[in-house]
Amino acid sequence: MKDPTKISVNNVSRRAFVSTGAAALFLRGGLVMATGQAQSDPLPSWNSGPAKDMVLAFVRDTTDKSSTKYVEPADRIATFDQDGTLWTEHPLYGQAMFALARLAEMAPSHPEWKQKEPFKSVLAGDRAAMSKFTEADWLQIVAVTHTGMSNEAFEALVKNWLTTAKAPRFDRPFTDLVYQPMLEVMQCLRANGFRTYIVTGGGQEFVRAYSEKVYGVPREQVVGSSAVTKLVDTNGKLMLMREPKVFFVDDGPGKAIGINLFIGKRPIAAFGNSGTSDFSSGDAQMLEWTQAGDGARLMMLVLHDDAKREYAYGPAVHLPDTTVGTFSEELLSKATKNAWVVISMKNDWKRIFSFEE
Amino acid sequence: MKDPTKISVNNVSRRAFVSTGAAALFLRGGLVMATGQAQSDPLPSWNSGPAKDMVLAFVRDTTDKSSTKYVEPADRIATFDQDGTLWTEHPLYGQAMFALARLAEMAPSHPEWKQKEPFKSVLAGDRAAMSKFTEADWLQIVAVTHTGMSNEAFEALVKNWLTTAKAPRFDRPFTDLVYQPMLEVMQCLRANGFRTYIVTGGGQEFVRAYSEKVYGVPREQVVGSSAVTKLVDTNGKLMLMREPKVFFVDDGPGKAIGINLFIGKRPIAAFGNSGTSDFSSGDAQMLEWTQAGDGARLMMLVLHDDAKREYAYGPAVHLPDTTVGTFSEELLSKATKNAWVVISMKNDWKRIFSFEE
């Protein structure tokens, strides 16, 4: 494994964003769906087993008008966490990697950072110091790398980063590291009249930069954390400027709040992967909020138990703990009590990434 | 005209919400659209003239694949202010009438209000005092009437109020006072692949209580002002409790901010009616934000110049000024400069309400 905190602003040739593996796969997937879905397995990257069966039974029940579990299309809403649920979050969240890369790019114009924490440790590549960063430290890093510019300028930075940056270990664009089995679930749901939303603790504008191309999720169906923005008129051009102030944190209880705020309807299916022991961060409340409604419900958690093909972490199953996307013992207890389906990446997924043979 | 600030909690027989005139009309309209739209006039309540022509030309241009102004369905987004644009806002916003009615209902449990402003003036029906209420006064009224309960409980209160309350002057349910010509524009747009959003300075949860039935706008397409909510577990039941704290103000510049936050795409059509002289409140920025994008655009403002059939106000055209939905001289200047279409209710609308013969 490569140094997880090493700042890599790659010098490789630029690739057109649309040609990343994941995006191309999504587009191919769409064509397959459109031509001959009915006869084929809608979840070919899943091994047979209870997890796959639960997804298929849920889709069948909620779309069969003769079923007592039938749900009107307008209420077929499924929400997906992103980091660790739709794409790889280790060794660091993709957005954190973006922030560190931006910091390295910006450093020449900020000589003072060499003497000032938390920037000093990042620029020195001091992993030990970085592993102890507080939330306030990360907020400082996010403030200088994510704000002080218009939303449009920010999106351009994200798109550019996606075409050049490579994820550790795999040495591929971050958008190659989306989970093929989850793309298939999203496509299957959409082919059956569902709307799929991303509900992420990550930045709303960050994810919007690629949600449509990578996941087939339009911008208006991305719910995430956000900064305060201010409408400014610069020489007759209106812009929404990103301010260094948190507006909304879409994490933990914030996911239920964000779902109500942005969607205004309760999902009938929710997919996550993480939860701290106190549930202040992660997906527990999103799944609880989903389950608390009447009628058919599907709640699933992705467990990262495949060190060979991806990563393995989570104290709940005696895997290493981590501050990035932890699957706590408390989350497992809650999942068991509420009969949520835990997806084993190792056992339930035939293929994790589209680039695997 | 009746006393505009008189609190009227009517004793009339309760009506099923779905049977209000506006909702029934919407449903009838939907059927007409579905059966024989092509041959008929999609805007029958509009008089012939430039305003009607602009709407029809815009729809034709943006949906004709051979036009240089063609817009993909995913980007056909139209935003509508509510108060004064979709329904009557005089003598007071519907939501303010709801707040005053709630206050009257709650008063017996709050004897202290008889001595305490701003409640004292409301309960005494002191119009002179109420006309001088500050924003802080109104926020106190909103706090006690709109918060301290779950979103679900709040929605039930709104729905109940809508079935019993009557609008001043017309003595009809508030939802009867939606503008038939605007419903036709919304229906025409939707029949042509547009998504219609409400972008209101009013409360998001308030409008969601009736947006689908009255306007055909689903809950997730209502952007509005909101209170902070908190996720609480009461005896195993999860609820989003409404806190007496403003979360987001979707008014003036907030409308551009809210559009980006909730929709994430720039509208290509926007409809409003108001703007204070400093544009701190109203629809000016929503229209400017819409216009600042590339390609076909449609910006329209409803002018209330029909005292006979509805109300007439707006200093821009030498009508009485008002703190409720003012159409300032500055707004008219901006409209002229930017070639926004000003809709004269008196001249452009053949019929204002569905209940008119």
PDB file of C-alpha atoms in Angstrom, chain B residues 113-298:
ATOM      1  CA  TRP B 113     -49.860  37.037  26.153  1.00  0.00           C
ATOM      2  CA  LYS B 114     -52.542  39.551  27.129  1.00  0.00           C
ATOM      3  CA  GLN B 115     -49.789  41.671  28.684  1.00  0.00           C
ATOM      4  CA  LYS B 116     -46.956  40.861  26.315  1.00  0.00           C
ATOM      5  CA  GLU B 117     -46.159  42.271  22.890  1.00  0.00           C
ATOM      6  CA  PRO B 118     -46.382  41.403  20.085  1.00  0.00           C
ATOM      7  CA  PHE B 119     -49.070  38.938  21.201  1.00  0.00           C
ATOM      8  CA  LYS B 120     -51.098  41.545  23.051  1.00  0.00           C
ATOM      9  CA  SER B 121     -51.718  43.631  19.925  1.00  0.00           C
ATOM     10  CA  VAL B 122     -52.610  40.586  17.843  1.00  0.00           C
ATOM     11  CA  LEU B 123     -55.102  39.315  20.384  1.00  0.00           C
ATOM     12  CA  ALA B 124     -56.590  42.782  20.789  1.00  0.00           C
ATOM     13  CA  GLY B 125     -56.935  43.056  17.018  1.00  0.00           C
ATOM     14  CA  ASP B 126     -54.945  46.292  17.119  1.00  0.00           C
ATOM     15  CA  ARG B 127     -54.319  46.835  13.436  1.00  0.00           C
ATOM     16  CA  ALA B 128     -52.399  50.044  13.906  1.00  0.00           C
ATOM     17  CA  ALA B 129     -49.918  48.357  16.228  1.00  0.00           C
ATOM     18  CA  MET B 130     -49.637  45.312  13.982  1.00  0.00           C
ATOM     19  CA  SER B 131     -48.866  47.386  10.932  1.00  0.00           C
ATOM     20  CA  LYS B 132     -45.760  48.579  12.780  1.00  0.00           C
ATOM     21  CA  PHE B 133     -44.539  45.107  13.737  1.00  0.00           C
ATOM     22  CA  THR B 134     -40.848  44.615  13.130  1.00  0.00           C
ATOM     23  CA  GLU B 135     -39.309  41.487  11.679  1.00  0.00           C
ATOM     24  CA  ALA B 136     -38.401  40.512  15.246  1.00  0.00           C
ATOM     25  CA  ASP B 137     -42.061  40.781  16.251  1.00  0.00           C
ATOM     26  CA  TRP B 138     -43.129  38.515  13.400  1.00  0.00           C
ATOM     27  CA  LEU B 139     -40.334  36.082  14.232  1.00  0.00           C
ATOM     28  CA  GLN B 140     -41.704  35.821  17.781  1.00  0.00           C
ATOM     29  CA  ILE B 141     -45.135  35.072  16.382  1.00  0.00           C
ATOM     30  CA  VAL B 142     -43.719  32.495  13.985  1.00  0.00           C
ATOM     31  CA  ALA B 143     -41.652  30.926  16.771  1.00  0.00           C
ATOM     32  CA  VAL B 144     -44.629  30.227  19.035  1.00  0.00           C
ATOM     33  CA  THR B 145     -46.953  29.145  16.228  1.00  0.00           C
ATOM     34  CA  HIS B 146     -44.595  27.219  13.930  1.00  0.00           C
ATOM     35  CA  THR B 147     -42.067  25.535  16.228  1.00  0.00           C
ATOM     36  CA  GLY B 148     -41.879  23.372  19.327  1.00  0.00           C
ATOM     37  CA  MET B 149     -43.582  20.507  17.521  1.00  0.00           C
ATOM     38  CA  SER B 150     -42.604  17.848  15.003  1.00  0.00           C
ATOM     39  CA  ASN B 151     -42.757  18.506  11.274  1.00  0.00           C
ATOM     40  CA  GLU B 152     -45.576  15.969  11.060  1.00  0.00           C
ATOM     41  CA  ALA B 153     -47.608  17.725  13.747  1.00  0.00           C
ATOM     42  CA  PHE B 154     -46.991  21.067  12.038  1.00  0.00           C
ATOM     43  CA  GLU B 155     -48.168  19.742   8.703  1.00  0.00           C
ATOM     44  CA  ALA B 156     -51.347  18.416  10.311  1.00  0.00           C
ATOM     45  CA  LEU B 157     -52.021  21.898  11.718  1.00  0.00           C
ATOM     46  CA  VAL B 158     -51.534  23.503   8.308  1.00  0.00           C
ATOM     47  CA  LYS B 159     -53.797  20.992   6.593  1.00  0.00           C
ATOM     48  CA  ASN B 160     -56.475  21.470   9.216  1.00  0.00           C
ATOM     49  CA  TRP B 161     -56.272  25.243   8.894  1.00  0.00           C
ATOM     50  CA  LEU B 162     -56.611  25.007   5.113  1.00  0.00           C
ATOM     51  CA  THR B 163     -59.867  23.074   5.461  1.00  0.00           C
ATOM     52  CA  THR B 164     -61.409  25.592   7.835  1.00  0.00           C
ATOM     53  CA  ALA B 165     -59.927  29.054   7.272  1.00  0.00           C
ATOM     54  CA  LYS B 166     -61.403  31.550   4.840  1.00  0.00           C
ATOM     55  CA  ALA B 167     -59.508  34.249   3.005  1.00  0.00           C
ATOM     56  CA  PRO B 168     -60.624  37.847   3.630  1.00  0.00           C
ATOM     57  CA  ARG B 169     -62.805  39.525   1.035  1.00  0.00           C
ATOM     58  CA  PHE B 170     -63.454  36.316  -0.926  1.00  0.00           C
ATOM     59  CA  ASP B 171     -64.689  34.265   2.026  1.00  0.00           C
ATOM     60  CA  ARG B 172     -63.238  31.153   0.441  1.00  0.00           C
ATOM     61  CA  PRO B 173     -60.515  28.687   1.403  1.00  0.00           C
ATOM     62  CA  PHE B 174     -57.086  30.166   0.762  1.00  0.00           C
ATOM     63  CA  THR B 175     -56.332  27.472  -1.790  1.00  0.00           C
ATOM     64  CA  ASP B 176     -59.225  28.734  -3.909  1.00  0.00           C
ATOM     65  CA  LEU B 177     -57.208  31.902  -4.424  1.00  0.00           C
ATOM     66  CA  VAL B 178     -54.596  30.414  -6.707  1.00  0.00           C
ATOM     67  CA  TYR B 179     -54.257  32.075 -10.075  1.00  0.00           C
ATOM     68  CA  GLN B 180     -55.774  29.962 -12.801  1.00  0.00           C
ATOM     69  CA  PRO B 181     -53.546  31.498 -15.524  1.00  0.00           C
ATOM     70  CA  MET B 182     -50.432  30.517 -13.555  1.00  0.00           C
ATOM     71  CA  LEU B 183     -51.711  26.975 -13.009  1.00  0.00           C
ATOM     72  CA  GLU B 184     -52.084  26.781 -16.768  1.00  0.00           C
ATOM     73  CA  VAL B 185     -48.502  27.942 -17.289  1.00  0.00           C
ATOM     74  CA  MET B 186     -47.267  25.303 -14.823  1.00  0.00           C
ATOM     75  CA  GLN B 187     -49.317  22.590 -16.491  1.00  0.00           C
ATOM     76  CA  CYS B 188     -48.207  23.660 -19.957  1.00  0.00           C
ATOM     77  CA  LEU B 189     -44.563  23.585 -18.894  1.00  0.00           C
ATOM     78  CA  ARG B 190     -44.894  20.177 -17.268  1.00  0.00           C
ATOM     79  CA  ALA B 191     -46.696  18.793 -20.304  1.00  0.00           C
ATOM     80  CA  ASN B 192     -43.609  19.863 -22.239  1.00  0.00           C
ATOM     81  CA  GLY B 193     -41.061  18.104 -20.079  1.00  0.00           C
ATOM     82  CA  PHE B 194     -40.343  20.899 -17.613  1.00  0.00           C
ATOM     83  CA  ARG B 195     -40.090  20.434 -13.896  1.00  0.00           C
ATOM     84  CA  THR B 196     -41.832  23.188 -11.962  1.00  0.00           C
ATOM     85  CA  TYR B 197     -40.398  24.253  -8.606  1.00  0.00           C
ATOM     86  CA  ILE B 198     -41.874  26.597  -6.049  1.00  0.00           C
ATOM     87  CA  VAL B 199     -39.196  28.946  -4.657  1.00  0.00           C
ATOM     88  CA  THR B 200     -40.872  30.837  -1.859  1.00  0.00           C
ATOM     89  CA  GLY B 201     -39.896  33.186   0.925  1.00  0.00           C
ATOM     90  CA  GLY B 202     -42.587  31.379   2.877  1.00  0.00           C
ATOM     91  CA  GLY B 203     -42.046  28.266   4.927  1.00  0.00           C
ATOM     92  CA  GLN B 204     -40.909  25.191   3.051  1.00  0.00           C
ATOM     93  CA  GLU B 205     -42.865  22.812   5.279  1.00  0.00           C
ATOM     94  CA  PHE B 206     -45.916  25.079   5.183  1.00  0.00           C
ATOM     95  CA  VAL B 207     -46.098  25.001   1.392  1.00  0.00           C
ATOM     96  CA  ARG B 208     -45.275  21.286   1.194  1.00  0.00           C
ATOM     97  CA  ALA B 209     -48.511  20.608   3.088  1.00  0.00           C
ATOM     98  CA  TYR B 210     -50.525  21.444  -0.053  1.00  0.00           C
ATOM     99  CA  SER B 211     -48.113  21.925  -2.991  1.00  0.00           C
ATOM    100  CA  GLU B 212     -48.897  18.617  -4.687  1.00  0.00           C
ATOM    101  CA  LYS B 213     -52.656  18.910  -4.420  1.00  0.00           C
ATOM    102  CA  VAL B 214     -52.953  22.592  -5.227  1.00  0.00           C
ATOM    103  CA  TYR B 215     -50.144  23.131  -7.737  1.00  0.00           C
ATOM    104  CA  GLY B 216     -49.137  19.628  -8.804  1.00  0.00           C
ATOM    105  CA  VAL B 217     -45.680  20.365  -7.396  1.00  0.00           C
ATOM    106  CA  PRO B 218     -44.262  17.460  -5.380  1.00  0.00           C
ATOM    107  CA  ARG B 219     -42.807  18.125  -1.957  1.00  0.00           C
ATOM    108  CA  GLU B 220     -39.232  17.712  -3.128  1.00  0.00           C
ATOM    109  CA  GLN B 221     -39.737  20.571  -5.575  1.00  0.00           C
ATOM    110  CA  VAL B 222     -40.615  23.118  -2.892  1.00  0.00           C
ATOM    111  CA  VAL B 223     -37.739  25.389  -1.878  1.00  0.00           C
ATOM    112  CA  GLY B 224     -38.520  27.730   0.974  1.00  0.00           C
ATOM    113  CA  SER B 225     -37.490  29.265   4.246  1.00  0.00           C
ATOM    114  CA  SER B 226     -36.998  26.849   7.077  1.00  0.00           C
ATOM    115  CA  ALA B 227     -36.472  26.460  10.793  1.00  0.00           C
ATOM    116  CA  VAL B 228     -33.692  24.441  12.376  1.00  0.00           C
ATOM    117  CA  THR B 229     -34.892  20.902  13.036  1.00  0.00           C
ATOM    118  CA  LYS B 230     -33.532  18.393  15.506  1.00  0.00           C
ATOM    119  CA  LEU B 231     -33.814  14.625  15.304  1.00  0.00           C
ATOM    120  CA  VAL B 232     -35.200  13.286  18.581  1.00  0.00           C
ATOM    121  CA  ASP B 233     -36.160   9.823  19.759  1.00  0.00           C
ATOM    122  CA  THR B 234     -39.306   9.938  21.896  1.00  0.00           C
ATOM    123  CA  ASN B 235     -40.175   6.524  23.311  1.00  0.00           C
ATOM    124  CA  GLY B 236     -38.682   4.799  20.318  1.00  0.00           C
ATOM    125  CA  LYS B 237     -40.348   7.112  17.796  1.00  0.00           C
ATOM    126  CA  LEU B 238     -38.012   9.273  15.723  1.00  0.00           C
ATOM    127  CA  MET B 239     -39.231  12.788  15.055  1.00  0.00           C
ATOM    128  CA  LEU B 240     -37.849  15.948  13.494  1.00  0.00           C
ATOM    129  CA  MET B 241     -38.646  18.634  16.027  1.00  0.00           C
ATOM    130  CA  ARG B 242     -38.961  22.214  14.861  1.00  0.00           C
ATOM    131  CA  GLU B 243     -36.764  24.571  16.870  1.00  0.00           C
ATOM    132  CA  PRO B 244     -37.428  28.299  17.338  1.00  0.00           C
ATOM    133  CA  LYS B 245     -34.400  29.215  15.250  1.00  0.00           C
ATOM    134  CA  VAL B 246     -34.186  30.293  11.625  1.00  0.00           C
ATOM    135  CA  PHE B 247     -32.218  27.895   9.430  1.00  0.00           C
ATOM    136  CA  PHE B 248     -32.567  29.442   5.988  1.00  0.00           C
ATOM    137  CA  VAL B 249     -34.261  32.525   4.568  1.00  0.00           C
ATOM    138  CA  ASP B 250     -35.250  31.912   0.966  1.00  0.00           C
ATOM    139  CA  ASP B 251     -35.907  35.499  -0.013  1.00  0.00           C
ATOM    140  CA  GLY B 252     -34.120  38.166  -2.066  1.00  0.00           C
ATOM    141  CA  PRO B 253     -30.542  36.935  -2.628  1.00  0.00           C
ATOM    142  CA  GLY B 254     -31.563  33.818  -0.687  1.00  0.00           C
ATOM    143  CA  LYS B 255     -33.627  32.729  -3.677  1.00  0.00           C
ATOM    144  CA  ALA B 256     -30.531  32.370  -5.855  1.00  0.00           C
ATOM    145  CA  ILE B 257     -28.738  30.662  -2.989  1.00  0.00           C
ATOM    146  CA  GLY B 258     -31.699  28.361  -2.326  1.00  0.00           C
ATOM    147  CA  ILE B 259     -32.032  27.454  -5.996  1.00  0.00           C
ATOM    148  CA  ASN B 260     -28.401  26.409  -6.121  1.00  0.00           C
ATOM    149  CA  LEU B 261     -28.596  24.593  -2.813  1.00  0.00           C
ATOM    150  CA  PHE B 262     -31.767  22.636  -3.471  1.00  0.00           C
ATOM    151  CA  ILE B 263     -31.844  22.297  -7.246  1.00  0.00           C
ATOM    152  CA  GLY B 264     -28.196  22.666  -8.155  1.00  0.00           C
ATOM    153  CA  LYS B 265     -29.132  23.708 -11.669  1.00  0.00           C
ATOM    154  CA  ARG B 266     -29.962  27.126 -13.011  1.00  0.00           C
ATOM    155  CA  PRO B 267     -33.621  27.559 -13.992  1.00  0.00           C
ATOM    156  CA  ILE B 268     -34.364  28.599 -17.558  1.00  0.00           C
ATOM    157  CA  ALA B 269     -37.652  30.217 -16.559  1.00  0.00           C
ATOM    158  CA  ALA B 270     -38.573  32.141 -13.426  1.00  0.00           C
ATOM    159  CA  PHE B 271     -41.774  33.825 -12.283  1.00  0.00           C
ATOM    160  CA  GLY B 272     -42.114  36.329  -9.456  1.00  0.00           C
ATOM    161  CA  ASN B 273     -44.006  39.435  -8.481  1.00  0.00           C
ATOM    162  CA  SER B 274     -42.204  41.442  -5.849  1.00  0.00           C
ATOM    163  CA  GLY B 275     -39.068  43.329  -4.993  1.00  0.00           C
ATOM    164  CA  THR B 276     -38.298  45.900  -2.338  1.00  0.00           C
ATOM    165  CA  SER B 277     -36.389  49.006  -3.352  1.00  0.00           C
ATOM    166  CA  ASP B 278     -33.130  47.519  -2.038  1.00  0.00           C
ATOM    167  CA  PHE B 279     -33.949  44.029  -3.385  1.00  0.00           C
ATOM    168  CA  SER B 280     -33.337  42.547   0.058  1.00  0.00           C
ATOM    169  CA  SER B 281     -36.694  40.839  -0.286  1.00  0.00           C
ATOM    170  CA  GLY B 282     -38.577  39.520  -3.287  1.00  0.00           C
ATOM    171  CA  ASP B 283     -37.838  37.884  -6.588  1.00  0.00           C
ATOM    172  CA  ALA B 284     -35.328  40.128  -8.372  1.00  0.00           C
ATOM    173  CA  GLN B 285     -32.300  37.927  -7.734  1.00  0.00           C
ATOM    174  CA  MET B 286     -34.162  34.771  -8.728  1.00  0.00           C
ATOM    175  CA  LEU B 287     -34.885  36.319 -12.105  1.00  0.00           C
ATOM    176  CA  GLU B 288     -31.368  37.715 -12.462  1.00  0.00           C
ATOM    177  CA  TRP B 289     -29.826  34.365 -11.556  1.00  0.00           C
ATOM    178  CA  THR B 290     -32.047  32.694 -14.138  1.00  0.00           C
ATOM    179  CA  GLN B 291     -31.213  35.228 -16.820  1.00  0.00           C
ATOM    180  CA  ALA B 292     -27.456  34.995 -16.207  1.00  0.00           C
ATOM    181  CA  GLY B 293     -27.334  31.535 -17.785  1.00  0.00           C
ATOM    182  CA  ASP B 294     -26.796  30.821 -21.472  1.00  0.00           C
ATOM    183  CA  GLY B 295     -29.509  30.041 -23.994  1.00  0.00           C
ATOM    184  CA  ALA B 296     -33.262  30.512 -23.949  1.00  0.00           C
ATOM    185  CA  ARG B 297     -34.593  32.284 -20.858  1.00  0.00           C
ATOM    186  CA  LEU B 298     -37.988  33.495 -19.686  1.00  0.00           C
TER     187      LEU B 298
END
